[in-house]
Amino acid sequence: MTLKNATILITGGAGFIGSHLSSELSKHNRVIVFDNFSSAVLKPKDLLNLGVSRVIRGDILNEKQLEKGLRGIDVVFHLAVACVRLSLSEKLPVHTVNATGTLEALIAAKKNGVKRFVYVSSSEVYGSAEKNTMDEQHPISPTTVYGMSKYMGELYTHYFNDREDLPTVIVRPFNTYGPRSHCEGVYGEVIPRFAVRAVNGKQPIIFGSGTQTRDFTFVTDTVDGIIRAGQSDRLTGEAINIAYGAEVSITDIAKIICKKAGVPFRPIMKPARPNDVSRHKADISKAKTVLTYQPQVDIASGISHYLSWIKDSYPNPKTLMKSVPAINWSIYEIKSV
């Protein structure tokens, strides 16, 4: 199907990836954002200024709000989520939002005759890489309640495709970064945290050896992949990886950021994070073949763009430091750094 002149609802559409997806899809469609704004990066008025047609302040666990919001919807992109770091201290709430919330969204979509349901899952369902690259058949072995809850959402999504006649697609994005990405508190991601510290002349805090690797993907590439997957009839009932397709260590990321920010590289080394994934590198051959997906932004260019965005958006970047505690996945906080 072609996503043009469709009525689309995006749960979590005020979040980091969701806000970029909302903006892009609004160019040719009527987009409705459904979000409780607990971890939003944009306010309702900002979303409307980006072209979003309507904003619903609602909770993914509220059956009545969901059912009302999904009336007249053609396609759902489900991004509402409780984040991975929160799952180490708040296991049951994370499970409830990610697993039960996905089931609630699927039920409401089925009741309202939605034509397609796109579930944005996570590469965290794989756990650490057991082979050089991780394709869609890589063993599922999540290391956190977050990863497990996202996989449970996948199972519910498969069920509705196979048993309830609701066409679905599952997207597994790898580590996404870029403008509007979270640097604050428990939601903070590694590149934003390194970047905010660097523009303030501070050294990166690296947990563990720094040899851990990730497949970092610029947000415009992630959004492009999600939209392509949402339009593909060939992917109905299947899952697909969306990533850049390159492995970069945490230490190398920190070095790139420090160099571009003009800060000497003298990292502060701290103990490893609990249940941390050691390696992630996506095999995106399926996305390239089925979706003609081709990521455009390499890590060096993406970091340059992100640093420029921080400087343009925050003339006084010191204000961001208050929201970037040196915290090890919400288990303990490191003082005096």
mmCIF file of C-alpha atoms in Angstrom:
data_model
loop_
_atom_site.group_PDB
_atom_site.id
_atom_site.type_symbol
_atom_site.label_atom_id
_atom_site.label_comp_id
_atom_site.label_asym_id
_atom_site.label_seq_id
_atom_site.Cartn_x
_atom_site.Cartn_y
_atom_site.Cartn_z
ATOM 1 C CA MET A 1 0.000 0.000 0.000
ATOM 2 C CA THR A 2 1.075 3.588 -0.586
ATOM 3 C CA LEU A 3 1.043 5.959 2.366
ATOM 4 C CA LYS A 4 -0.510 8.930 0.618
ATOM 5 C CA ASN A 5 -3.763 10.662 1.578
ATOM 6 C CA ALA A 6 -4.199 8.120 4.382
ATOM 7 C CA THR A 7 -5.399 8.787 7.913
ATOM 8 C CA ILE A 8 -2.601 7.633 10.201
ATOM 9 C CA LEU A 9 -2.421 7.389 13.976
ATOM 10 C CA ILE A 10 1.000 7.348 15.644
ATOM 11 C CA THR A 11 1.161 6.253 19.269
ATOM 12 C CA GLY A 12 4.151 7.838 20.962
ATOM 13 C CA GLY A 13 4.168 10.393 18.166
ATOM 14 C CA ALA A 14 5.492 13.149 20.444
ATOM 15 C CA GLY A 15 8.613 11.157 21.328
ATOM 16 C CA PHE A 16 12.024 11.215 19.678
ATOM 17 C CA ILE A 17 11.526 8.858 16.722
ATOM 18 C CA GLY A 18 7.766 9.378 16.788
ATOM 19 C CA SER A 19 8.006 13.141 16.301
ATOM 20 C CA HIS A 20 10.241 12.735 13.236
ATOM 21 C CA LEU A 21 7.897 10.074 11.856
ATOM 22 C CA SER A 22 4.897 12.336 12.487
ATOM 23 C CA SER A 23 6.544 15.210 10.648
ATOM 24 C CA GLU A 24 7.517 13.099 7.629
ATOM 25 C CA LEU A 25 4.182 11.318 7.254
ATOM 26 C CA SER A 26 2.274 14.607 7.617
ATOM 27 C CA LYS A 27 3.656 15.755 4.251
ATOM 28 C CA HIS A 28 1.248 13.503 2.338
ATOM 29 C CA ASN A 29 -1.213 12.200 4.932
ATOM 30 C CA ARG A 30 -3.558 13.188 7.734
ATOM 31 C CA VAL A 31 -1.602 12.330 10.875
ATOM 32 C CA ILE A 32 -3.016 12.030 14.381
ATOM 33 C CA VAL A 33 -0.615 11.781 17.320
ATOM 34 C CA PHE A 34 -1.701 9.770 20.376
ATOM 35 C CA ASP A 35 0.633 10.319 23.330
ATOM 36 C CA ASN A 36 0.505 10.749 27.103
ATOM 37 C CA PHE A 37 3.478 13.175 26.869
ATOM 38 C CA SER A 38 5.337 11.489 29.742
ATOM 39 C CA SER A 39 8.575 11.429 27.713
ATOM 40 C CA ALA A 40 7.633 13.767 24.873
ATOM 41 C CA VAL A 41 10.240 15.869 23.088
ATOM 42 C CA LEU A 42 7.637 18.185 21.534
ATOM 43 C CA LYS A 43 4.531 19.912 22.853
ATOM 44 C CA PRO A 44 1.146 19.608 21.100
ATOM 45 C CA LYS A 45 1.509 23.038 19.484
ATOM 46 C CA ASP A 46 4.946 22.062 18.122
ATOM 47 C CA LEU A 47 3.480 18.943 16.517
ATOM 48 C CA LEU A 48 0.684 20.957 14.923
ATOM 49 C CA ASN A 49 3.292 23.371 13.557
ATOM 50 C CA LEU A 50 5.047 20.389 11.939
ATOM 51 C CA GLY A 51 1.887 19.542 10.021
ATOM 52 C CA VAL A 52 0.195 17.054 12.349
ATOM 53 C CA SER A 53 -3.583 17.302 11.940
ATOM 54 C CA ARG A 54 -4.621 16.438 15.487
ATOM 55 C CA VAL A 55 -3.046 15.643 18.842
ATOM 56 C CA ILE A 56 -4.743 13.365 21.363
ATOM 57 C CA ARG A 57 -3.417 13.364 24.915
ATOM 58 C CA GLY A 58 -4.159 9.770 25.783
ATOM 59 C CA ASP A 59 -2.788 6.690 27.499
ATOM 60 C CA ILE A 60 -2.035 3.470 25.647
ATOM 61 C CA LEU A 61 -3.491 1.556 28.615
ATOM 62 C CA ASN A 62 -6.812 3.419 28.517
ATOM 63 C CA GLU A 63 -9.167 1.281 26.440
ATOM 64 C CA LYS A 64 -11.787 3.991 25.902
ATOM 65 C CA GLN A 65 -9.251 6.631 24.850
ATOM 66 C CA LEU A 66 -7.617 4.199 22.435
ATOM 67 C CA GLU A 67 -10.842 3.030 20.871
ATOM 68 C CA LYS A 68 -12.040 6.598 20.377
ATOM 69 C CA GLY A 69 -8.683 7.706 18.961
ATOM 70 C CA LEU A 70 -8.604 4.860 16.438
ATOM 71 C CA ARG A 71 -11.959 5.603 14.829
ATOM 72 C CA GLY A 72 -11.566 6.232 11.117
ATOM 73 C CA ILE A 73 -7.862 5.331 11.091
ATOM 74 C CA ASP A 74 -6.320 3.576 8.078
ATOM 75 C CA VAL A 75 -2.845 2.795 9.452
ATOM 76 C CA VAL A 76 -1.390 2.657 12.965
ATOM 77 C CA PHE A 77 2.300 3.157 13.735
ATOM 78 C CA HIS A 78 2.752 1.959 17.308
ATOM 79 C CA LEU A 79 5.749 3.586 19.018
ATOM 80 C CA ALA A 80 4.434 4.207 22.552
ATOM 81 C CA VAL A 81 6.983 2.676 24.902
ATOM 82 C CA ALA A 82 8.538 2.577 28.359
ATOM 83 C CA CYS A 83 12.313 2.754 27.910
ATOM 84 C CA VAL A 84 15.029 0.152 28.447
ATOM 85 C CA ARG A 85 16.797 1.852 31.367
ATOM 86 C CA LEU A 86 13.553 2.189 33.304
ATOM 87 C CA SER A 87 13.090 -1.581 33.061
ATOM 88 C CA LEU A 88 15.938 -2.229 35.497
ATOM 89 C CA SER A 89 14.120 -0.563 38.371
ATOM 90 C CA GLU A 90 10.471 -0.572 37.223
ATOM 91 C CA LYS A 91 9.992 -3.991 35.665
ATOM 92 C CA LEU A 92 6.230 -4.405 35.984
ATOM 93 C CA PRO A 93 5.285 -0.932 34.655
ATOM 94 C CA VAL A 94 7.615 -1.422 31.670
ATOM 95 C CA HIS A 95 6.080 -4.821 30.928
ATOM 96 C CA THR A 96 2.589 -3.361 31.237
ATOM 97 C CA VAL A 97 3.192 -0.477 28.839
ATOM 98 C CA ASN A 98 5.186 -2.422 26.263
ATOM 99 C CA ALA A 99 3.379 -5.771 26.244
ATOM 100 C CA THR A 100 -0.141 -5.072 27.529
ATOM 101 C CA GLY A 101 -0.168 -1.644 25.860
ATOM 102 C CA THR A 102 0.622 -3.237 22.507
ATOM 103 C CA LEU A 103 -2.162 -5.769 23.010
ATOM 104 C CA GLU A 104 -4.582 -2.943 23.861
ATOM 105 C CA ALA A 105 -3.571 -1.090 20.684
ATOM 106 C CA LEU A 106 -4.007 -4.217 18.544
ATOM 107 C CA ILE A 107 -7.452 -4.921 19.998
ATOM 108 C CA ALA A 108 -8.583 -1.342 19.353
ATOM 109 C CA ALA A 109 -7.133 -1.428 15.826
ATOM 110 C CA LYS A 110 -9.005 -4.630 15.024
ATOM 111 C CA LYS A 111 -12.290 -3.267 16.412
ATOM 112 C CA ASN A 112 -11.993 -0.123 14.306
ATOM 113 C CA GLY A 113 -11.162 -1.826 11.020
ATOM 114 C CA VAL A 114 -7.595 -0.518 10.729
ATOM 115 C CA LYS A 115 -6.033 -1.632 7.438
ATOM 116 C CA ARG A 116 -2.458 -2.016 8.696
ATOM 117 C CA PHE A 117 -0.693 -2.050 12.056
ATOM 118 C CA VAL A 118 3.034 -1.239 12.125
ATOM 119 C CA TYR A 119 4.679 -2.253 15.385
ATOM 120 C CA VAL A 120 7.981 -0.509 16.049
ATOM 121 C CA SER A 121 9.817 -3.045 18.198
ATOM 122 C CA SER A 122 13.535 -2.933 19.062
ATOM 123 C CA SER A 123 16.859 -4.612 18.346
ATOM 124 C CA GLU A 124 16.949 -5.261 22.111
ATOM 125 C CA VAL A 125 14.853 -8.383 21.473
ATOM 126 C CA TYR A 126 18.016 -10.063 20.153
ATOM 127 C CA GLY A 127 20.213 -9.492 23.199
ATOM 128 C CA SER A 128 23.949 -9.591 22.411
ATOM 129 C CA ALA A 129 25.117 -10.679 18.969
ATOM 130 C CA GLU A 130 25.793 -14.413 18.721
ATOM 131 C CA LYS A 131 27.224 -14.098 15.206
ATOM 132 C CA ASN A 132 29.003 -11.407 13.201
ATOM 133 C CA THR A 133 25.832 -9.721 11.965
ATOM 134 C CA MET A 134 22.295 -9.992 13.294
ATOM 135 C CA ASP A 135 19.667 -10.832 10.690
ATOM 136 C CA GLU A 136 15.964 -11.314 11.384
ATOM 137 C CA GLN A 137 16.547 -15.013 12.144
ATOM 138 C CA HIS A 138 19.106 -14.255 14.848
ATOM 139 C CA PRO A 139 18.175 -15.999 18.138
ATOM 140 C CA ILE A 140 15.851 -14.005 20.375
ATOM 141 C CA SER A 141 17.559 -13.661 23.755
ATOM 142 C CA PRO A 142 16.741 -10.334 25.452
ATOM 143 C CA THR A 143 18.850 -9.323 28.448
ATOM 144 C CA THR A 144 16.315 -6.943 30.023
ATOM 145 C CA VAL A 145 12.616 -6.810 30.837
ATOM 146 C CA TYR A 146 12.424 -4.080 28.192
ATOM 147 C CA GLY A 147 13.706 -6.420 25.478
ATOM 148 C CA MET A 148 11.448 -9.222 26.695
ATOM 149 C CA SER A 149 8.395 -6.947 26.810
ATOM 150 C CA LYS A 150 9.076 -5.679 23.282
ATOM 151 C CA TYR A 151 9.290 -9.275 22.083
ATOM 152 C CA MET A 152 5.987 -10.070 23.783
ATOM 153 C CA GLY A 153 4.551 -7.176 21.793
ATOM 154 C CA GLU A 154 5.903 -8.854 18.659
ATOM 155 C CA LEU A 155 4.189 -12.124 19.578
ATOM 156 C CA TYR A 156 0.857 -10.349 20.041
ATOM 157 C CA THR A 157 1.396 -8.579 16.720
ATOM 158 C CA HIS A 158 2.057 -11.890 14.940
ATOM 159 C CA TYR A 159 -1.050 -13.355 16.551
ATOM 160 C CA PHE A 160 -3.300 -10.577 15.242
ATOM 161 C CA ASN A 161 -1.835 -10.933 11.764
ATOM 162 C CA ASP A 162 -2.200 -14.720 11.702
ATOM 163 C CA ARG A 163 -5.424 -15.238 13.694
ATOM 164 C CA GLU A 164 -7.367 -11.973 13.707
ATOM 165 C CA ASP A 165 -6.944 -10.902 10.065
ATOM 166 C CA LEU A 166 -5.203 -7.620 10.940
ATOM 167 C CA PRO A 167 -2.307 -7.003 8.518
ATOM 168 C CA THR A 168 0.817 -6.181 10.518
ATOM 169 C CA VAL A 169 4.494 -5.356 10.043
ATOM 170 C CA ILE A 170 7.183 -5.453 12.743
ATOM 171 C CA VAL A 171 10.160 -3.082 12.552
ATOM 172 C CA ARG A 172 13.278 -3.626 14.663
ATOM 173 C CA PRO A 173 15.261 -0.362 14.708
ATOM 174 C CA PHE A 174 18.803 -0.381 16.032
ATOM 175 C CA ASN A 175 20.256 2.449 18.153
ATOM 176 C CA THR A 176 18.814 5.672 16.754
ATOM 177 C CA TYR A 177 20.247 9.149 17.390
ATOM 178 C CA GLY A 178 19.846 12.685 16.066
ATOM 179 C CA PRO A 179 18.009 15.958 16.753
ATOM 180 C CA ARG A 180 15.528 15.773 19.624
ATOM 181 C CA SER A 181 17.031 12.551 20.998
ATOM 182 C CA HIS A 182 16.831 12.151 24.757
ATOM 183 C CA CYS A 183 19.744 13.252 26.906
ATOM 184 C CA GLU A 184 17.785 13.637 30.115
ATOM 185 C CA GLY A 185 17.512 11.388 33.146
ATOM 186 C CA VAL A 186 16.609 7.742 32.711
ATOM 187 C CA TYR A 187 15.634 8.350 29.070
ATOM 188 C CA GLY A 188 19.088 9.598 28.071
ATOM 189 C CA GLU A 189 20.903 7.793 25.260
ATOM 190 C CA VAL A 190 24.670 7.453 24.952
ATOM 191 C CA ILE A 191 25.337 9.779 21.986
ATOM 192 C CA PRO A 192 23.198 12.641 23.381
ATOM 193 C CA ARG A 193 24.848 12.305 26.788
ATOM 194 C CA PHE A 194 28.353 12.310 25.340
ATOM 195 C CA ALA A 195 27.452 15.241 23.085
ATOM 196 C CA VAL A 196 25.930 17.404 25.813
ATOM 197 C CA ARG A 197 28.955 16.871 28.035
ATOM 198 C CA ALA A 198 31.336 17.600 25.140
ATOM 199 C CA VAL A 199 29.738 20.914 24.142
ATOM 200 C CA ASN A 200 30.100 21.896 27.793
ATOM 201 C CA GLY A 201 33.797 21.001 27.771
ATOM 202 C CA LYS A 202 33.328 17.882 29.887
ATOM 203 C CA GLN A 203 34.657 14.392 29.326
ATOM 204 C CA PRO A 204 32.420 11.443 28.413
ATOM 205 C CA ILE A 205 31.531 8.922 31.103
ATOM 206 C CA ILE A 206 32.015 5.390 29.779
ATOM 207 C CA PHE A 207 30.509 2.459 31.639
ATOM 208 C CA GLY A 208 32.475 -0.758 31.299
ATOM 209 C CA SER A 209 35.442 -1.258 28.968
ATOM 210 C CA GLY A 210 34.097 0.883 26.126
ATOM 211 C CA THR A 211 34.561 -2.003 23.707
ATOM 212 C CA GLN A 212 30.801 -2.584 23.609
ATOM 213 C CA THR A 213 29.502 -1.958 20.094
ATOM 214 C CA ARG A 214 26.264 -0.634 18.653
ATOM 215 C CA ASP A 215 24.843 -0.086 15.183
ATOM 216 C CA PHE A 216 24.053 3.630 15.421
ATOM 217 C CA THR A 217 21.485 4.910 12.929
ATOM 218 C CA PHE A 218 20.610 8.538 12.214
ATOM 219 C CA VAL A 219 16.956 9.288 12.863
ATOM 220 C CA THR A 220 16.116 10.246 9.265
ATOM 221 C CA ASP A 221 17.350 6.838 8.108
ATOM 222 C CA THR A 222 15.339 5.077 10.813
ATOM 223 C CA VAL A 223 12.184 6.971 9.850
ATOM 224 C CA ASP A 224 12.741 6.261 6.159
ATOM 225 C CA GLY A 225 12.992 2.553 6.948
ATOM 226 C CA ILE A 226 9.873 2.558 9.131
ATOM 227 C CA ILE A 227 7.824 4.266 6.410
ATOM 228 C CA ARG A 228 9.098 1.914 3.713
ATOM 229 C CA ALA A 229 8.206 -1.066 5.909
ATOM 230 C CA GLY A 230 4.753 0.369 6.569
ATOM 231 C CA GLN A 231 4.080 0.599 2.836
ATOM 232 C CA SER A 232 5.382 -2.853 1.893
ATOM 233 C CA ASP A 233 2.806 -5.550 1.181
ATOM 234 C CA ARG A 234 5.654 -8.068 0.920
ATOM 235 C CA LEU A 235 6.418 -7.610 4.619
ATOM 236 C CA THR A 236 2.917 -8.333 5.912
ATOM 237 C CA GLY A 237 3.237 -10.655 8.895
ATOM 238 C CA GLU A 238 7.028 -10.322 9.029
ATOM 239 C CA ALA A 239 9.746 -8.508 10.989
ATOM 240 C CA ILE A 240 12.578 -6.439 9.523
ATOM 241 C CA ASN A 241 15.765 -4.775 10.775
ATOM 242 C CA ILE A 242 16.309 -1.069 10.184
ATOM 243 C CA ALA A 243 19.843 0.187 10.884
ATOM 244 C CA TYR A 244 22.921 1.695 9.280
ATOM 245 C CA GLY A 245 24.656 -1.667 9.107
ATOM 246 C CA ALA A 246 27.983 -0.795 10.754
ATOM 247 C CA GLU A 247 29.436 -1.631 14.158
ATOM 248 C CA VAL A 248 31.005 1.161 16.241
ATOM 249 C CA SER A 249 32.417 0.871 19.763
ATOM 250 C CA ILE A 250 31.314 3.164 22.567
ATOM 251 C CA THR A 251 34.912 4.372 22.936
ATOM 252 C CA ASP A 252 35.122 5.272 19.242
ATOM 253 C CA ILE A 253 31.831 7.176 19.465
ATOM 254 C CA ALA A 254 33.193 9.151 22.403
ATOM 255 C CA LYS A 255 36.405 9.911 20.483
ATOM 256 C CA ILE A 256 34.487 11.169 17.436
ATOM 257 C CA ILE A 257 32.287 13.421 19.566
ATOM 258 C CA CYS A 258 35.203 14.850 21.548
ATOM 259 C CA LYS A 259 37.207 15.540 18.384
ATOM 260 C CA LYS A 260 34.330 17.323 16.662
ATOM 261 C CA ALA A 261 33.547 19.325 19.807
ATOM 262 C CA GLY A 262 37.209 20.277 20.299
ATOM 263 C CA VAL A 263 37.515 18.505 23.652
ATOM 264 C CA PRO A 264 40.568 16.361 24.568
ATOM 265 C CA PHE A 265 39.657 12.707 24.912
ATOM 266 C CA ARG A 266 40.176 11.740 28.562
ATOM 267 C CA PRO A 267 37.138 9.603 29.380
ATOM 268 C CA ILE A 268 35.876 8.940 32.887
ATOM 269 C CA MET A 269 35.686 5.152 33.202
ATOM 270 C CA LYS A 270 33.061 3.596 35.467
ATOM 271 C CA PRO A 271 31.813 0.058 36.217
ATOM 272 C CA ALA A 272 29.779 -1.736 33.573
ATOM 273 C CA ARG A 273 26.027 -1.269 33.374
ATOM 274 C CA PRO A 274 23.827 -4.144 34.559
ATOM 275 C CA ASN A 275 22.803 -6.564 31.787
ATOM 276 C CA ASP A 276 24.506 -4.479 29.110
ATOM 277 C CA VAL A 277 24.543 -5.801 25.550
ATOM 278 C CA SER A 278 28.127 -6.402 24.389
ATOM 279 C CA ARG A 279 27.716 -6.348 20.581
ATOM 280 C CA HIS A 280 25.147 -5.158 18.065
ATOM 281 C CA LYS A 281 25.589 -5.111 14.301
ATOM 282 C CA ALA A 282 22.580 -5.411 12.040
ATOM 283 C CA ASP A 283 22.281 -7.376 8.843
ATOM 284 C CA ILE A 284 20.078 -5.086 6.727
ATOM 285 C CA SER A 285 20.176 -7.121 3.529
ATOM 286 C CA LYS A 286 16.448 -7.870 3.813
ATOM 287 C CA ALA A 287 15.609 -4.160 4.063
ATOM 288 C CA LYS A 288 17.866 -3.390 1.106
ATOM 289 C CA THR A 289 16.297 -6.134 -1.014
ATOM 290 C CA VAL A 290 12.626 -5.853 -0.066
ATOM 291 C CA LEU A 291 12.399 -2.115 0.644
ATOM 292 C CA THR A 292 15.276 -0.786 -1.487
ATOM 293 C CA TYR A 293 16.308 0.820 1.808
ATOM 294 C CA GLN A 294 19.707 2.489 1.773
ATOM 295 C CA PRO A 295 20.860 4.487 4.826
ATOM 296 C CA GLN A 296 22.306 7.854 3.885
ATOM 297 C CA VAL A 297 23.969 9.293 7.009
ATOM 298 C CA ASP A 298 27.255 7.819 8.263
ATOM 299 C CA ILE A 299 28.227 8.149 11.910
ATOM 300 C CA ALA A 300 30.679 11.040 11.456
ATOM 301 C CA SER A 301 28.200 13.121 9.433
ATOM 302 C CA GLY A 302 25.367 12.287 11.809
ATOM 303 C CA ILE A 303 27.309 13.370 14.871
ATOM 304 C CA SER A 304 28.348 16.624 13.160
ATOM 305 C CA HIS A 305 24.713 17.338 12.344
ATOM 306 C CA TYR A 306 23.610 16.516 15.878
ATOM 307 C CA LEU A 307 26.258 18.721 17.499
ATOM 308 C CA SER A 308 25.251 21.604 15.211
ATOM 309 C CA TRP A 309 21.613 21.089 16.180
ATOM 310 C CA ILE A 310 22.473 21.260 19.894
ATOM 311 C CA LYS A 311 24.395 24.508 19.410
ATOM 312 C CA ASP A 312 21.628 26.046 17.294
ATOM 313 C CA SER A 313 18.825 24.918 19.613
ATOM 314 C CA TYR A 314 20.542 25.716 22.906
ATOM 315 C CA PRO A 315 22.618 28.938 22.783
ATOM 316 C CA ASN A 316 23.468 28.236 26.423
ATOM 317 C CA PRO A 317 24.179 24.467 26.459
ATOM 318 C CA LYS A 318 24.925 24.579 30.186
ATOM 319 C CA THR A 319 21.174 24.389 30.743
ATOM 320 C CA LEU A 320 21.250 20.851 29.363
ATOM 321 C CA MET A 321 23.755 19.637 31.946
ATOM 322 C CA LYS A 322 21.107 19.679 34.663
ATOM 323 C CA SER A 323 19.223 16.970 32.792
ATOM 324 C CA VAL A 324 22.251 14.737 32.167
ATOM 325 C CA PRO A 325 23.114 13.019 35.456
ATOM 326 C CA ALA A 326 26.002 10.566 35.461
ATOM 327 C CA ILE A 327 23.693 7.666 36.077
ATOM 328 C CA ASN A 328 24.245 3.981 35.433
ATOM 329 C CA TRP A 329 20.898 2.833 34.051
ATOM 330 C CA SER A 330 18.935 4.078 37.092
ATOM 331 C CA ILE A 331 20.654 1.627 39.460
ATOM 332 C CA TYR A 332 22.955 4.113 41.145
ATOM 333 C CA GLU A 333 24.067 7.670 40.556
ATOM 334 C CA ILE A 334 27.677 8.772 40.407
ATOM 335 C CA LYS A 335 28.328 12.033 42.204
ATOM 336 C CA SER A 336 30.988 14.701 41.646
ATOM 337 C CA VAL A 337 31.817 14.235 37.970
#
